[in-house]
Amino acid sequence: MSENVGRWLRDEIENAILSNEFGPGERLDETVLASRFGVSRTPVREALMQLNAIGLIEIRPRRGAVVIDPGPHRIYEMFEVMAELEGLAGSLAARRLDEGSRQAITAAHRRCELSAKAGDSDAYYYDNEEFHKAIYAASRSEFLEEQCAQLHRRLRPYRRLQLRVRNRLTTSFSEHCGIVDAIFAGDGEEARRLLRIHVGIQGERFSDLVASMATR
């Protein structure tokens, strides 16, 4: 099975959980899912393992995969930590930027621009992921890159929800522009500040996320 099909399957199950089609505490049966999506149990099992790794489900002895709900407070705490990690990555990237990293960030930024202009939140989501990964790599700190990537995966479903909030796509790309300018100018403090704002979910943005989860 191709990587794209595997990603599609994971995203379909993830979306079903986020839309509350599969509610907290519900058991996800591999055979039922395989029949629903027209695939074998192997890719279903792989998708469930990925969702288990990000904390959206929990694989329990004798029960299998069960949907869990981390709650808004837990999600808020994870975004707080993510904002600090990304701020540090941006600061280091501004100080340590080389030509290869500049090109990678530029390419990812241009892809984000195209998907934002198209209004395609799903395409933008994946392009945005590559944009942030390029910044992690530009920090030239393998440990920080690992920590950022790990928490980014944990927050993936909720980042996707954020991008579906009205006008968030345009706002997100506008914030990217400022971040890129700061990194390329070598302004580590400004890059840190802008990334913390970009990733953090304070005030209305956190309320919007909670509201979208409550109505899913």
mmCIF file of C-alpha atoms in Angstrom:
data_model
loop_
_atom_site.group_PDB
_atom_site.id
_atom_site.type_symbol
_atom_site.label_atom_id
_atom_site.label_comp_id
_atom_site.label_asym_id
_atom_site.label_seq_id
_atom_site.Cartn_x
_atom_site.Cartn_y
_atom_site.Cartn_z
ATOM 1 C CA MET A 1 0.000 0.000 0.000
ATOM 2 C CA SER A 2 1.358 3.411 -0.998
ATOM 3 C CA GLU A 3 2.288 6.066 1.543
ATOM 4 C CA ASN A 4 -0.473 8.350 0.218
ATOM 5 C CA VAL A 5 -3.145 5.690 0.718
ATOM 6 C CA GLY A 6 -1.815 4.961 4.212
ATOM 7 C CA ARG A 7 -1.959 8.657 5.042
ATOM 8 C CA TRP A 8 -5.472 8.883 3.608
ATOM 9 C CA LEU A 9 -6.646 5.991 5.784
ATOM 10 C CA ARG A 10 -5.108 7.487 8.927
ATOM 11 C CA ASP A 11 -6.670 10.857 8.146
ATOM 12 C CA GLU A 12 -10.103 9.316 7.530
ATOM 13 C CA ILE A 13 -10.097 7.572 10.909
ATOM 14 C CA GLU A 14 -8.719 10.713 12.554
ATOM 15 C CA ASN A 15 -11.473 12.839 10.991
ATOM 16 C CA ALA A 16 -14.127 10.376 12.151
ATOM 17 C CA ILE A 17 -12.820 10.747 15.703
ATOM 18 C CA LEU A 18 -12.648 14.544 15.518
ATOM 19 C CA SER A 19 -16.187 14.731 14.103
ATOM 20 C CA ASN A 20 -17.337 12.567 17.040
ATOM 21 C CA GLU A 21 -18.471 9.774 14.741
ATOM 22 C CA PHE A 22 -16.228 7.655 16.919
ATOM 23 C CA GLY A 23 -16.756 8.983 20.437
ATOM 24 C CA PRO A 24 -14.578 8.806 23.560
ATOM 25 C CA GLY A 25 -14.477 5.299 24.998
ATOM 26 C CA GLU A 26 -15.584 3.674 21.747
ATOM 27 C CA ARG A 27 -13.697 0.588 20.607
ATOM 28 C CA LEU A 28 -12.371 0.664 17.036
ATOM 29 C CA ASP A 29 -12.625 -2.780 15.481
ATOM 30 C CA GLU A 30 -9.967 -3.507 12.842
ATOM 31 C CA THR A 31 -12.245 -5.776 10.812
ATOM 32 C CA VAL A 32 -15.075 -3.234 10.722
ATOM 33 C CA LEU A 33 -12.705 -0.439 9.711
ATOM 34 C CA ALA A 34 -11.087 -2.576 7.020
ATOM 35 C CA SER A 35 -14.516 -3.336 5.537
ATOM 36 C CA ARG A 36 -15.612 0.299 5.716
ATOM 37 C CA PHE A 37 -12.547 1.655 3.916
ATOM 38 C CA GLY A 38 -12.058 -1.253 1.529
ATOM 39 C CA VAL A 39 -8.592 -2.241 2.734
ATOM 40 C CA SER A 40 -7.003 -5.156 4.552
ATOM 41 C CA ARG A 41 -6.505 -5.200 8.323
ATOM 42 C CA THR A 42 -2.760 -4.532 8.010
ATOM 43 C CA PRO A 43 -2.983 -0.853 6.948
ATOM 44 C CA VAL A 44 -5.787 -0.349 9.486
ATOM 45 C CA ARG A 45 -3.533 -1.699 12.218
ATOM 46 C CA GLU A 46 -0.720 0.613 11.056
ATOM 47 C CA ALA A 47 -3.067 3.620 11.067
ATOM 48 C CA LEU A 48 -4.265 2.794 14.578
ATOM 49 C CA MET A 49 -0.663 2.516 15.767
ATOM 50 C CA GLN A 50 -0.003 6.028 14.422
ATOM 51 C CA LEU A 51 -3.103 7.405 16.137
ATOM 52 C CA ASN A 52 -2.051 5.671 19.345
ATOM 53 C CA ALA A 53 1.360 7.364 19.099
ATOM 54 C CA ILE A 54 -0.221 10.826 19.035
ATOM 55 C CA GLY A 55 -2.616 10.054 21.893
ATOM 56 C CA LEU A 56 -5.885 10.143 19.932
ATOM 57 C CA ILE A 57 -6.617 6.516 20.760
ATOM 58 C CA GLU A 58 -5.221 4.046 23.259
ATOM 59 C CA ILE A 59 -4.458 0.403 22.495
ATOM 60 C CA ARG A 60 -5.490 -1.584 25.555
ATOM 61 C CA PRO A 61 -4.982 -5.271 26.430
ATOM 62 C CA ARG A 62 -7.998 -7.416 25.463
ATOM 63 C CA ARG A 63 -9.959 -4.347 24.267
ATOM 64 C CA GLY A 64 -7.846 -3.184 21.347
ATOM 65 C CA ALA A 65 -8.015 0.412 20.121
ATOM 66 C CA VAL A 66 -10.200 2.749 22.191
ATOM 67 C CA VAL A 67 -10.884 6.435 21.467
ATOM 68 C CA ILE A 68 -9.718 8.755 24.229
ATOM 69 C CA ASP A 69 -10.419 12.411 24.965
ATOM 70 C CA PRO A 70 -7.445 14.329 26.417
ATOM 71 C CA GLY A 71 -9.645 17.317 27.310
ATOM 72 C CA PRO A 72 -9.102 21.006 26.498
ATOM 73 C CA HIS A 73 -6.769 21.711 29.427
ATOM 74 C CA ARG A 74 -4.333 19.003 28.331
ATOM 75 C CA ILE A 75 -4.426 20.250 24.752
ATOM 76 C CA TYR A 76 -3.789 23.808 25.934
ATOM 77 C CA GLU A 77 -0.747 22.653 27.928
ATOM 78 C CA MET A 78 0.672 20.845 24.904
ATOM 79 C CA PHE A 79 0.266 23.946 22.730
ATOM 80 C CA GLU A 80 2.001 26.042 25.402
ATOM 81 C CA VAL A 81 5.030 23.750 25.332
ATOM 82 C CA MET A 82 4.944 23.535 21.522
ATOM 83 C CA ALA A 83 5.027 27.339 21.292
ATOM 84 C CA GLU A 84 8.158 27.497 23.442
ATOM 85 C CA LEU A 85 9.912 24.721 21.510
ATOM 86 C CA GLU A 86 9.119 26.282 18.148
ATOM 87 C CA GLY A 87 10.190 29.693 19.400
ATOM 88 C CA LEU A 88 13.554 28.236 20.353
ATOM 89 C CA ALA A 89 13.840 26.473 16.988
ATOM 90 C CA GLY A 90 13.134 29.731 15.175
ATOM 91 C CA SER A 91 15.664 31.618 17.271
ATOM 92 C CA LEU A 92 18.399 29.064 16.580
ATOM 93 C CA ALA A 93 17.452 28.907 12.892
ATOM 94 C CA ALA A 94 17.942 32.677 12.620
ATOM 95 C CA ARG A 95 21.407 32.373 14.156
ATOM 96 C CA ARG A 96 22.522 29.252 12.298
ATOM 97 C CA LEU A 97 20.842 29.604 8.910
ATOM 98 C CA ASP A 98 22.790 28.200 5.965
ATOM 99 C CA GLU A 99 21.941 28.244 2.277
ATOM 100 C CA GLY A 100 20.413 24.771 2.265
ATOM 101 C CA SER A 101 18.068 25.646 5.121
ATOM 102 C CA ARG A 102 17.175 28.952 3.470
ATOM 103 C CA GLN A 103 16.170 27.130 0.301
ATOM 104 C CA ALA A 104 14.143 24.510 2.208
ATOM 105 C CA ILE A 105 12.223 27.149 4.162
ATOM 106 C CA THR A 106 11.637 29.207 1.014
ATOM 107 C CA ALA A 107 10.309 26.199 -0.921
ATOM 108 C CA ALA A 108 7.967 25.180 1.899
ATOM 109 C CA HIS A 109 6.796 28.778 2.302
ATOM 110 C CA ARG A 110 5.931 29.009 -1.391
ATOM 111 C CA ARG A 111 3.902 25.791 -1.221
ATOM 112 C CA CYS A 112 1.993 27.207 1.743
ATOM 113 C CA GLU A 113 1.268 30.332 -0.283
ATOM 114 C CA LEU A 114 -0.230 28.310 -3.131
ATOM 115 C CA SER A 115 -2.464 26.175 -0.904
ATOM 116 C CA ALA A 116 -3.532 29.230 1.138
ATOM 117 C CA LYS A 117 -4.512 31.124 -2.014
ATOM 118 C CA ALA A 118 -6.453 28.062 -3.167
ATOM 119 C CA GLY A 119 -8.279 27.962 0.162
ATOM 120 C CA ASP A 120 -7.390 24.271 0.481
ATOM 121 C CA SER A 121 -7.084 23.672 4.245
ATOM 122 C CA ASP A 122 -6.049 20.022 3.869
ATOM 123 C CA ALA A 123 -3.264 20.829 1.381
ATOM 124 C CA TYR A 124 -2.190 23.777 3.512
ATOM 125 C CA TYR A 125 -2.083 21.518 6.559
ATOM 126 C CA TYR A 126 0.534 19.270 4.952
ATOM 127 C CA ASP A 127 2.468 22.178 3.425
ATOM 128 C CA ASN A 128 2.417 23.900 6.818
ATOM 129 C CA GLU A 129 3.820 20.750 8.413
ATOM 130 C CA GLU A 130 6.757 20.801 5.986
ATOM 131 C CA PHE A 131 7.290 24.518 6.659
ATOM 132 C CA HIS A 132 7.635 23.929 10.385
ATOM 133 C CA LYS A 133 9.862 20.881 9.827
ATOM 134 C CA ALA A 134 12.165 23.050 7.714
ATOM 135 C CA ILE A 135 12.510 25.466 10.630
ATOM 136 C CA TYR A 136 13.229 22.620 13.055
ATOM 137 C CA ALA A 137 15.961 21.351 10.733
ATOM 138 C CA ALA A 138 17.374 24.859 10.309
ATOM 139 C CA SER A 139 17.942 25.054 14.080
ATOM 140 C CA ARG A 140 20.712 22.474 13.528
ATOM 141 C CA SER A 141 19.917 20.906 16.881
ATOM 142 C CA GLU A 142 19.019 17.254 16.375
ATOM 143 C CA PHE A 143 17.591 16.892 19.880
ATOM 144 C CA LEU A 144 15.372 19.968 19.530
ATOM 145 C CA GLU A 145 14.273 18.816 16.084
ATOM 146 C CA GLU A 146 13.261 15.431 17.544
ATOM 147 C CA GLN A 147 11.311 17.019 20.413
ATOM 148 C CA CYS A 148 9.533 19.460 18.113
ATOM 149 C CA ALA A 149 8.589 16.711 15.654
ATOM 150 C CA GLN A 150 7.315 14.444 18.429
ATOM 151 C CA LEU A 151 5.020 17.072 19.967
ATOM 152 C CA HIS A 152 3.981 18.309 16.527
ATOM 153 C CA ARG A 153 2.695 14.778 15.807
ATOM 154 C CA ARG A 154 0.764 14.752 19.104
ATOM 155 C CA LEU A 155 -0.942 18.028 18.193
ATOM 156 C CA ARG A 156 -1.602 17.160 14.561
ATOM 157 C CA PRO A 157 -5.385 16.597 14.854
ATOM 158 C CA TYR A 158 -5.904 19.866 16.715
ATOM 159 C CA ARG A 159 -3.720 21.880 14.346
ATOM 160 C CA ARG A 160 -5.927 20.564 11.547
ATOM 161 C CA LEU A 161 -9.032 21.747 13.413
ATOM 162 C CA GLN A 162 -7.497 25.194 13.911
ATOM 163 C CA LEU A 163 -6.957 25.579 10.173
ATOM 164 C CA ARG A 164 -10.682 25.059 9.594
ATOM 165 C CA VAL A 165 -11.588 28.046 11.758
ATOM 166 C CA ARG A 166 -12.785 30.921 9.583
ATOM 167 C CA ASN A 167 -9.959 33.088 8.163
ATOM 168 C CA ARG A 168 -7.288 31.027 9.933
ATOM 169 C CA LEU A 169 -5.656 29.954 6.653
ATOM 170 C CA THR A 170 -5.021 33.548 5.565
ATOM 171 C CA THR A 171 -3.891 34.572 9.046
ATOM 172 C CA SER A 172 -1.552 31.598 9.349
ATOM 173 C CA PHE A 173 0.191 32.354 6.069
ATOM 174 C CA SER A 174 0.517 36.028 6.964
ATOM 175 C CA GLU A 175 2.216 34.974 10.199
ATOM 176 C CA HIS A 176 4.547 32.714 8.193
ATOM 177 C CA CYS A 177 5.688 35.719 6.177
ATOM 178 C CA GLY A 178 6.811 37.561 9.304
ATOM 179 C CA ILE A 179 8.544 34.454 10.653
ATOM 180 C CA VAL A 180 10.466 33.929 7.409
ATOM 181 C CA ASP A 181 11.522 37.576 7.308
ATOM 182 C CA ALA A 182 12.816 37.414 10.888
ATOM 183 C CA ILE A 183 14.754 34.182 10.349
ATOM 184 C CA PHE A 184 16.299 35.385 7.083
ATOM 185 C CA ALA A 185 17.240 38.696 8.731
ATOM 186 C CA GLY A 186 19.048 36.807 11.490
ATOM 187 C CA ASP A 187 16.742 38.273 14.148
ATOM 188 C CA GLY A 188 16.496 35.413 16.612
ATOM 189 C CA GLU A 189 14.437 37.242 19.224
ATOM 190 C CA GLU A 190 11.832 38.370 16.704
ATOM 191 C CA ALA A 191 11.656 34.869 15.191
ATOM 192 C CA ARG A 192 11.115 33.445 18.675
ATOM 193 C CA ARG A 193 8.406 35.989 19.481
ATOM 194 C CA LEU A 194 6.514 35.463 16.228
ATOM 195 C CA LEU A 195 6.630 31.672 16.414
ATOM 196 C CA ARG A 196 5.360 31.689 20.001
ATOM 197 C CA ILE A 197 2.403 33.812 18.893
ATOM 198 C CA HIS A 198 1.868 31.674 15.776
ATOM 199 C CA VAL A 199 1.764 28.363 17.618
ATOM 200 C CA GLY A 200 0.249 29.421 20.931
ATOM 201 C CA ILE A 201 -3.516 29.296 21.233
ATOM 202 C CA GLN A 202 -4.334 32.191 23.512
ATOM 203 C CA GLY A 203 -7.637 34.013 24.034
ATOM 204 C CA GLU A 204 -10.047 33.820 21.134
ATOM 205 C CA ARG A 205 -8.017 31.259 19.207
ATOM 206 C CA PHE A 206 -8.172 28.786 22.092
ATOM 207 C CA SER A 207 -11.904 29.474 22.489
ATOM 208 C CA ASP A 208 -12.391 28.832 18.772
ATOM 209 C CA LEU A 209 -10.577 25.507 19.026
ATOM 210 C CA VAL A 210 -12.593 24.391 22.056
ATOM 211 C CA ALA A 211 -15.804 25.431 20.319
ATOM 212 C CA SER A 212 -14.914 23.441 17.207
ATOM 213 C CA MET A 213 -14.216 20.389 19.369
ATOM 214 C CA ALA A 214 -17.477 20.816 21.285
ATOM 215 C CA THR A 215 -19.524 20.854 18.072
ATOM 216 C CA ARG A 216 -17.767 18.054 16.257
#
